[in-house]
Short mmCIF file of C-alpha atoms and ligand atoms in Angstrom, two decimals:
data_model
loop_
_atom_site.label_atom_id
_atom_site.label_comp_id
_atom_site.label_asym_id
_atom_site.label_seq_id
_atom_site.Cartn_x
_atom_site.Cartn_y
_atom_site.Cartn_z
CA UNK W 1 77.57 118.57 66.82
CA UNK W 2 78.16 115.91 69.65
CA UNK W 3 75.76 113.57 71.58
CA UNK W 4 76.03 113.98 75.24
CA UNK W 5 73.75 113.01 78.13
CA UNK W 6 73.40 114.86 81.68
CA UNK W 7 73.61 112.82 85.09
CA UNK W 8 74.16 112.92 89.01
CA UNK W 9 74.62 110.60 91.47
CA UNK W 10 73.41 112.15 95.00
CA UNK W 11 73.87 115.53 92.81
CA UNK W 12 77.71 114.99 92.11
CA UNK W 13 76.94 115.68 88.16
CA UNK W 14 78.44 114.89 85.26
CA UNK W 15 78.63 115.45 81.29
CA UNK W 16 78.39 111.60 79.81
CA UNK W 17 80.13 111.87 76.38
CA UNK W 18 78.91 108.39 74.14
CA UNK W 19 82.45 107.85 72.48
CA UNK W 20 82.28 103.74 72.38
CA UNK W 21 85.51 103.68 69.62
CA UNK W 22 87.27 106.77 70.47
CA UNK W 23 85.97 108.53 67.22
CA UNK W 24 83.54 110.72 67.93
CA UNK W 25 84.81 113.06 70.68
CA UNK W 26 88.66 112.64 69.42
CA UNK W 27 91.06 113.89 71.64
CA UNK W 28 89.21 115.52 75.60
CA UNK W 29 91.39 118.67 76.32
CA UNK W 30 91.63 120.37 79.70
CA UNK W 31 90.35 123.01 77.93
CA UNK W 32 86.85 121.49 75.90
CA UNK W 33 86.56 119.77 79.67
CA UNK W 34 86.48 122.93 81.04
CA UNK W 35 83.97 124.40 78.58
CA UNK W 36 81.64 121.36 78.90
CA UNK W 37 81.60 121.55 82.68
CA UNK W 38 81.04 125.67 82.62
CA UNK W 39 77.33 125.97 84.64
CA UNK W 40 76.94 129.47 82.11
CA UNK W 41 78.06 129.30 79.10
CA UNK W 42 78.34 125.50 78.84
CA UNK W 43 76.27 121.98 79.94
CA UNK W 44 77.47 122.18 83.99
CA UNK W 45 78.85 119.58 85.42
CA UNK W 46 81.74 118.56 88.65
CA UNK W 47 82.89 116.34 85.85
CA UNK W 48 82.88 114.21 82.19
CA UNK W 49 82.41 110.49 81.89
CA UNK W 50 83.98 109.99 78.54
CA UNK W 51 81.89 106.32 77.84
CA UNK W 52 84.94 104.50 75.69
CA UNK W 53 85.16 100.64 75.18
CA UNK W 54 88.47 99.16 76.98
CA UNK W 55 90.06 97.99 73.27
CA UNK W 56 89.99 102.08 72.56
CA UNK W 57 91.00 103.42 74.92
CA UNK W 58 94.87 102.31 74.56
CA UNK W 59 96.93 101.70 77.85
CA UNK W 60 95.23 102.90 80.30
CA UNK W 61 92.90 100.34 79.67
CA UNK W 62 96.07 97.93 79.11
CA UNK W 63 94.83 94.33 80.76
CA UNK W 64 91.31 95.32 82.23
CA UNK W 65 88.89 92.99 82.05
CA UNK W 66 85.84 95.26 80.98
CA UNK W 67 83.90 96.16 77.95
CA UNK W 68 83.67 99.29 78.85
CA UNK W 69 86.36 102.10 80.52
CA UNK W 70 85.35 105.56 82.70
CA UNK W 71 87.40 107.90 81.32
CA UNK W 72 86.74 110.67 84.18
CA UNK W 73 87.95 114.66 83.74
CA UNK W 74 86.96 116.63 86.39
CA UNK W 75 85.61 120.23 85.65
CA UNK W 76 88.84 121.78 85.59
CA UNK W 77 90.37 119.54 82.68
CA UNK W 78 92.60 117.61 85.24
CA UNK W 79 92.42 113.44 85.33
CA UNK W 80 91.72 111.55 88.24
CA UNK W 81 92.13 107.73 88.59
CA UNK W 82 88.35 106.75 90.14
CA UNK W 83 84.89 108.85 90.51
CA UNK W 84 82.73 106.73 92.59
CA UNK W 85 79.21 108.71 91.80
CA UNK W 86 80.42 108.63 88.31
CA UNK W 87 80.70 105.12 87.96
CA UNK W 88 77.34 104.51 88.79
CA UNK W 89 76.21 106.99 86.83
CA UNK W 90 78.25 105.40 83.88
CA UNK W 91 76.52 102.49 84.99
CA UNK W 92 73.04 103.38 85.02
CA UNK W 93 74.01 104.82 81.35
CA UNK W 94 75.20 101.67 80.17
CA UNK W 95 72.29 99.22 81.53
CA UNK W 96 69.95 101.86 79.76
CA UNK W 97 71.55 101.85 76.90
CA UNK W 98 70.90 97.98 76.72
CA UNK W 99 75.03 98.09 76.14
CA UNK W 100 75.11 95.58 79.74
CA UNK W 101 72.59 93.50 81.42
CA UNK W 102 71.74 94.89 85.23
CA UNK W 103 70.86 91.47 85.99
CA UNK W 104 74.50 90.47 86.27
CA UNK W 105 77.31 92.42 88.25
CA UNK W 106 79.27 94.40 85.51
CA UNK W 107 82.51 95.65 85.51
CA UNK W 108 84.03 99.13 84.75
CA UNK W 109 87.25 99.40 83.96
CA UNK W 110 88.89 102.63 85.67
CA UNK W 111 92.32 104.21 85.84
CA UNK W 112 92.03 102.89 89.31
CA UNK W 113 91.41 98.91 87.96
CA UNK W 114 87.75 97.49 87.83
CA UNK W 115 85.12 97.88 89.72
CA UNK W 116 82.18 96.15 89.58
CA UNK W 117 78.54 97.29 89.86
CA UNK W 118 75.56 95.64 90.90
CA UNK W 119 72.14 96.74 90.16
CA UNK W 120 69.41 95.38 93.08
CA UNK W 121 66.95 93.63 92.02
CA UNK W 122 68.72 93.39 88.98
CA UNK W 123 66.91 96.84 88.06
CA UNK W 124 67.79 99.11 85.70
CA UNK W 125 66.35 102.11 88.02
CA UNK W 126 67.76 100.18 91.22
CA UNK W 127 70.16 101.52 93.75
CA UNK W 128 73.52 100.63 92.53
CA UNK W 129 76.69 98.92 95.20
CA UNK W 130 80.20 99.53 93.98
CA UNK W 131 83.07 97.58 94.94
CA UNK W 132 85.33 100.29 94.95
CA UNK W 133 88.53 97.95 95.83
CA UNK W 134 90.41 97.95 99.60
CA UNK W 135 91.42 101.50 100.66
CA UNK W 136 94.73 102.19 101.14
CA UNK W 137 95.45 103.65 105.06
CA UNK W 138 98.38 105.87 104.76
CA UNK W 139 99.95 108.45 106.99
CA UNK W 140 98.42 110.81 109.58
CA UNK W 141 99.12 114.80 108.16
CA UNK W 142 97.19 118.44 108.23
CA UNK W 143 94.94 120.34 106.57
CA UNK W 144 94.02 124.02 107.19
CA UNK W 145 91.37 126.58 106.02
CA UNK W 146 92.53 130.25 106.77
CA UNK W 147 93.68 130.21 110.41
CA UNK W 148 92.00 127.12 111.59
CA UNK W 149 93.86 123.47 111.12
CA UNK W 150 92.96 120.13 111.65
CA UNK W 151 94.51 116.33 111.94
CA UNK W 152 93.80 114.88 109.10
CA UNK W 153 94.23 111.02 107.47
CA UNK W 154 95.45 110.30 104.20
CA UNK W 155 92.98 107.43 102.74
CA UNK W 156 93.28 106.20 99.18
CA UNK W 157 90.59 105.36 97.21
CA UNK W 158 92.67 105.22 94.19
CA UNK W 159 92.28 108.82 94.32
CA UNK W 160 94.09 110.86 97.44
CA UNK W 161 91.88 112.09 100.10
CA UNK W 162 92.32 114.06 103.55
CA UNK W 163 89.27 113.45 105.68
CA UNK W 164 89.14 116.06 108.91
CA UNK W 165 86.87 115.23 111.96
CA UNK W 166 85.66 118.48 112.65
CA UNK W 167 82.75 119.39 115.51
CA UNK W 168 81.16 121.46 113.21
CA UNK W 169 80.61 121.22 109.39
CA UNK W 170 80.38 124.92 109.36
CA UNK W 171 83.93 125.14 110.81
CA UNK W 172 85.48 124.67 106.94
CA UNK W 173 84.17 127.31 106.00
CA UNK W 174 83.03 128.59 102.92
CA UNK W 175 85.49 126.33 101.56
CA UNK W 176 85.84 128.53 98.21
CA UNK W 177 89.96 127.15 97.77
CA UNK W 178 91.42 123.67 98.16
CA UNK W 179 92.42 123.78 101.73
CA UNK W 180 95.95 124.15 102.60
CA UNK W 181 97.43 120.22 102.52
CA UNK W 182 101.00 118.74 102.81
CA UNK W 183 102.88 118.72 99.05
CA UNK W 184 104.63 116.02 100.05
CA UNK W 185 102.16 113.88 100.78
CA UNK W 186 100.00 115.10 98.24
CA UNK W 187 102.25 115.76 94.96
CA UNK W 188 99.09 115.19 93.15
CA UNK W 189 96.61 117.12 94.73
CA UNK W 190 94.25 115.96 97.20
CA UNK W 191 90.29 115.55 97.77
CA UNK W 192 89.51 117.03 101.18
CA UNK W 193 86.60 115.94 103.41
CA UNK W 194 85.29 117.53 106.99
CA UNK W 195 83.57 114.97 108.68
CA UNK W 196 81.39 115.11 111.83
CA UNK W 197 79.79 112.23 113.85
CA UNK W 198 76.03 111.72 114.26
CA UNK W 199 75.84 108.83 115.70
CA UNK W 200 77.07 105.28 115.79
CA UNK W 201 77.82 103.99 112.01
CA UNK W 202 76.60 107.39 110.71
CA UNK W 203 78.30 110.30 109.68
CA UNK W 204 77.97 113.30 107.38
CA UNK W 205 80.45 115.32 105.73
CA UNK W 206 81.44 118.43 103.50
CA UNK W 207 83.88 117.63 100.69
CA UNK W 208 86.59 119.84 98.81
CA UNK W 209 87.10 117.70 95.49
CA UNK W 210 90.48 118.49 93.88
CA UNK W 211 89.98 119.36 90.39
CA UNK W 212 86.26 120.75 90.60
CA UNK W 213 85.85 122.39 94.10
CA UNK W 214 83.17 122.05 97.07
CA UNK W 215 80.54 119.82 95.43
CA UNK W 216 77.41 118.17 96.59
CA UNK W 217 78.76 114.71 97.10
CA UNK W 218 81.71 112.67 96.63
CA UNK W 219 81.96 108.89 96.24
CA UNK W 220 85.43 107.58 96.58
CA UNK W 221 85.49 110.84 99.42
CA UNK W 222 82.34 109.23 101.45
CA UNK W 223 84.83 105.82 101.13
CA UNK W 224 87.18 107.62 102.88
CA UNK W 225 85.54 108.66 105.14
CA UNK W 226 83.79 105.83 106.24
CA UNK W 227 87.42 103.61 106.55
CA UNK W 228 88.33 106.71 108.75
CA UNK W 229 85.43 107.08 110.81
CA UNK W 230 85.16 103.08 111.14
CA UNK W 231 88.88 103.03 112.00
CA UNK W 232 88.37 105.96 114.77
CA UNK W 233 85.32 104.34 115.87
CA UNK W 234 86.51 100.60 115.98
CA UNK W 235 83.62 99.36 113.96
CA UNK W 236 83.62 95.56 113.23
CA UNK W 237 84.38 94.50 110.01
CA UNK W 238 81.12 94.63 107.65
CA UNK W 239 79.16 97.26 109.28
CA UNK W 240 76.87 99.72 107.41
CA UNK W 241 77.58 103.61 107.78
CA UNK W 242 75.48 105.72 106.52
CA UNK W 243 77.18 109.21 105.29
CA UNK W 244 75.14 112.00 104.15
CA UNK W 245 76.50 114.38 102.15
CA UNK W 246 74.82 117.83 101.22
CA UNK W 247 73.07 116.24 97.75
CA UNK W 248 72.16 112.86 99.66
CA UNK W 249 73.09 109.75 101.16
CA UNK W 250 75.78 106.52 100.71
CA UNK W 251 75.47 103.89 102.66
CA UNK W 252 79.57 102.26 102.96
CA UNK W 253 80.62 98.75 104.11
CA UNK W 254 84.27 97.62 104.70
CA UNK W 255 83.83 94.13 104.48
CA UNK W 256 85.73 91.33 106.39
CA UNK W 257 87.98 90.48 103.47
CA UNK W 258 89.49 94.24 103.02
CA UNK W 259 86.83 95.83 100.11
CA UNK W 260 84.63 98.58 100.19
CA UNK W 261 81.54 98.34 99.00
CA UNK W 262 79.20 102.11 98.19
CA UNK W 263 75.43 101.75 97.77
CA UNK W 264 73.65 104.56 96.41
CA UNK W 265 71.23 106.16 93.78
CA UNK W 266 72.32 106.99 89.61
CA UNK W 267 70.57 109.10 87.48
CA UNK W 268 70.50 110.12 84.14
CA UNK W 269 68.09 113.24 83.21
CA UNK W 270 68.69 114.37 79.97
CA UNK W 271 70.33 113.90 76.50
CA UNK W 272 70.95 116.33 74.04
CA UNK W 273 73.43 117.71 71.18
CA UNK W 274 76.36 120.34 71.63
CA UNK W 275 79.24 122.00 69.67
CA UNK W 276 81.34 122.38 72.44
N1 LIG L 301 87.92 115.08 92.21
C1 LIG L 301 88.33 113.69 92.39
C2 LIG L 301 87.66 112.79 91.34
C3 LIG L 301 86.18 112.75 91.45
C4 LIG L 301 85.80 112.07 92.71
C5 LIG L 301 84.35 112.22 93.10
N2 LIG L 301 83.50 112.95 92.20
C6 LIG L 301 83.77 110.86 93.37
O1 LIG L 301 82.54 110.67 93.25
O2 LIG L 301 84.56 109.94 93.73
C7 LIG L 301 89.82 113.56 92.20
O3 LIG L 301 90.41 114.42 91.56
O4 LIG L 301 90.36 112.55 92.69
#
């Protein structure tokens, strides 16, 4: 049997596995990911935090300066580079854990490089701000859903996303497959987001994650979203959006020297053994 915990972050969830050397869990499969993140017959969850220490984790980790690396899965076994909920999750885990002190920023190292988290007020239990990096601004392409296509922009996050200005979140639709997206511009696979306008600095999307479907709430998507929306709207350097999402709220800066910083809640509601 294996120790694993049970978190969200604005009800993006996730399946922490405690593996600080590498020697507990052994070697994640696509296909244990899968059966960890199955709502029936397993824990549920849009993803696993694998909770490694940097010297484990071999070269991915290669020249991070962090204690502790993110190894994310999402629910369908595949790797992505950066979860943005996730890492404050991870964070919250780790402060609670007493394995960091909140009172400093900490760093996480990611497939996507470190990112650091601060805790406000230096709180265990407080709201947590990412610096998630600078966004990348890349080309302008299409997305579609059945019939109905959109302009989209291709943002990275260290993750790819497609984020859609829509007039109606509704207008995705049920959003049950990725939406159709370029190959060439996404070889990898791509995070999709529908985005609508409510009003100045404040948005709210739908999200399509690629890997575990239409989930609640997307970090490194509401990022992309915001540089979008901020870029569309010709916000000033350093202004606040707030994006709500359907399991919450992130409130998004892009700050004068070229970062993006996420605010937003990390929780971590249960612990428990399993054989999967
Ligand atoms: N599905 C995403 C990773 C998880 C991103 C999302 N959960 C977040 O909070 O950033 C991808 O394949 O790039």
């Amino acid at each position: 049997m294996y120790p694993f915990l049970k978190g969200h972050g604005t009800e993006n969830d996730f399946v922490l596995l405690p593996d600080p050397d590498g020697a507990v869990h052994g070697e994640l499969t696509p296909e244990r990911v899968r059966a960890l993140c199955d709502r029936r017959a397993g824990i549920g969850g849009d993803g696993v935090l694998r909770v490694i220490r940097t010297a484990a984790v071999g070269a991915a980790g290669l020249g991070q300066d962090a204690e502790w690396f993110m190894d994310y899965r999402n629910a369908d076994g595949s790797v992505s580079e950066m979860c943005g909920n996730g890492v404050r999750v991870f964070g919250r885990h780790l402060a609670e854990q007493g394995l960091v002190d909140p009172i400093r920023p900490v760093p996480v190292a990611t497939r996507a490089g470190v990112k650091v988290l601060t805790f406000a007020g230096g709180a265990v239990d407080g709201e947590i701000t990412v610096d998630m990096g600078t966004p990348k601004v890349l080309e302008e392409t299409t997305v579609a859903v059945g019939e109905r296509s959109w302009p989209a922009l291709h943002v990275d996050m260290g993750n790819p996303h497609a984020v859609a200005f829509v007039d109606d979140l509704a207008d995705a639709g049920p959003l049950l497959d990725a939406p159709d997206h370029d190959p060439a511009v996404y070889p990898a696979g791509v995070n999709v987001e529908f985005v609508v306008r409510r009003a100045a600095g404040h948005v709210a999307m739908r999200v399509h994650e690629r890997g575990s479907g239409e989930t609640r709430s997307c970090g490194t998507g509401a990022c992309a979203v915001m540089v979008a929306s901020a870029l569309a709207d010709g916000a000033a350097r350093d202004t606040a959006y707030r994006v709500d999402l359907p399991g919450g709220t992130l409130r998004i800066t892009w700050t004068a020297d070229d970062r993006i910083l996420m605010s937003g809640p990390a929780v971590v509601l249960a612990e428990g053994v399993t054989g999967l």
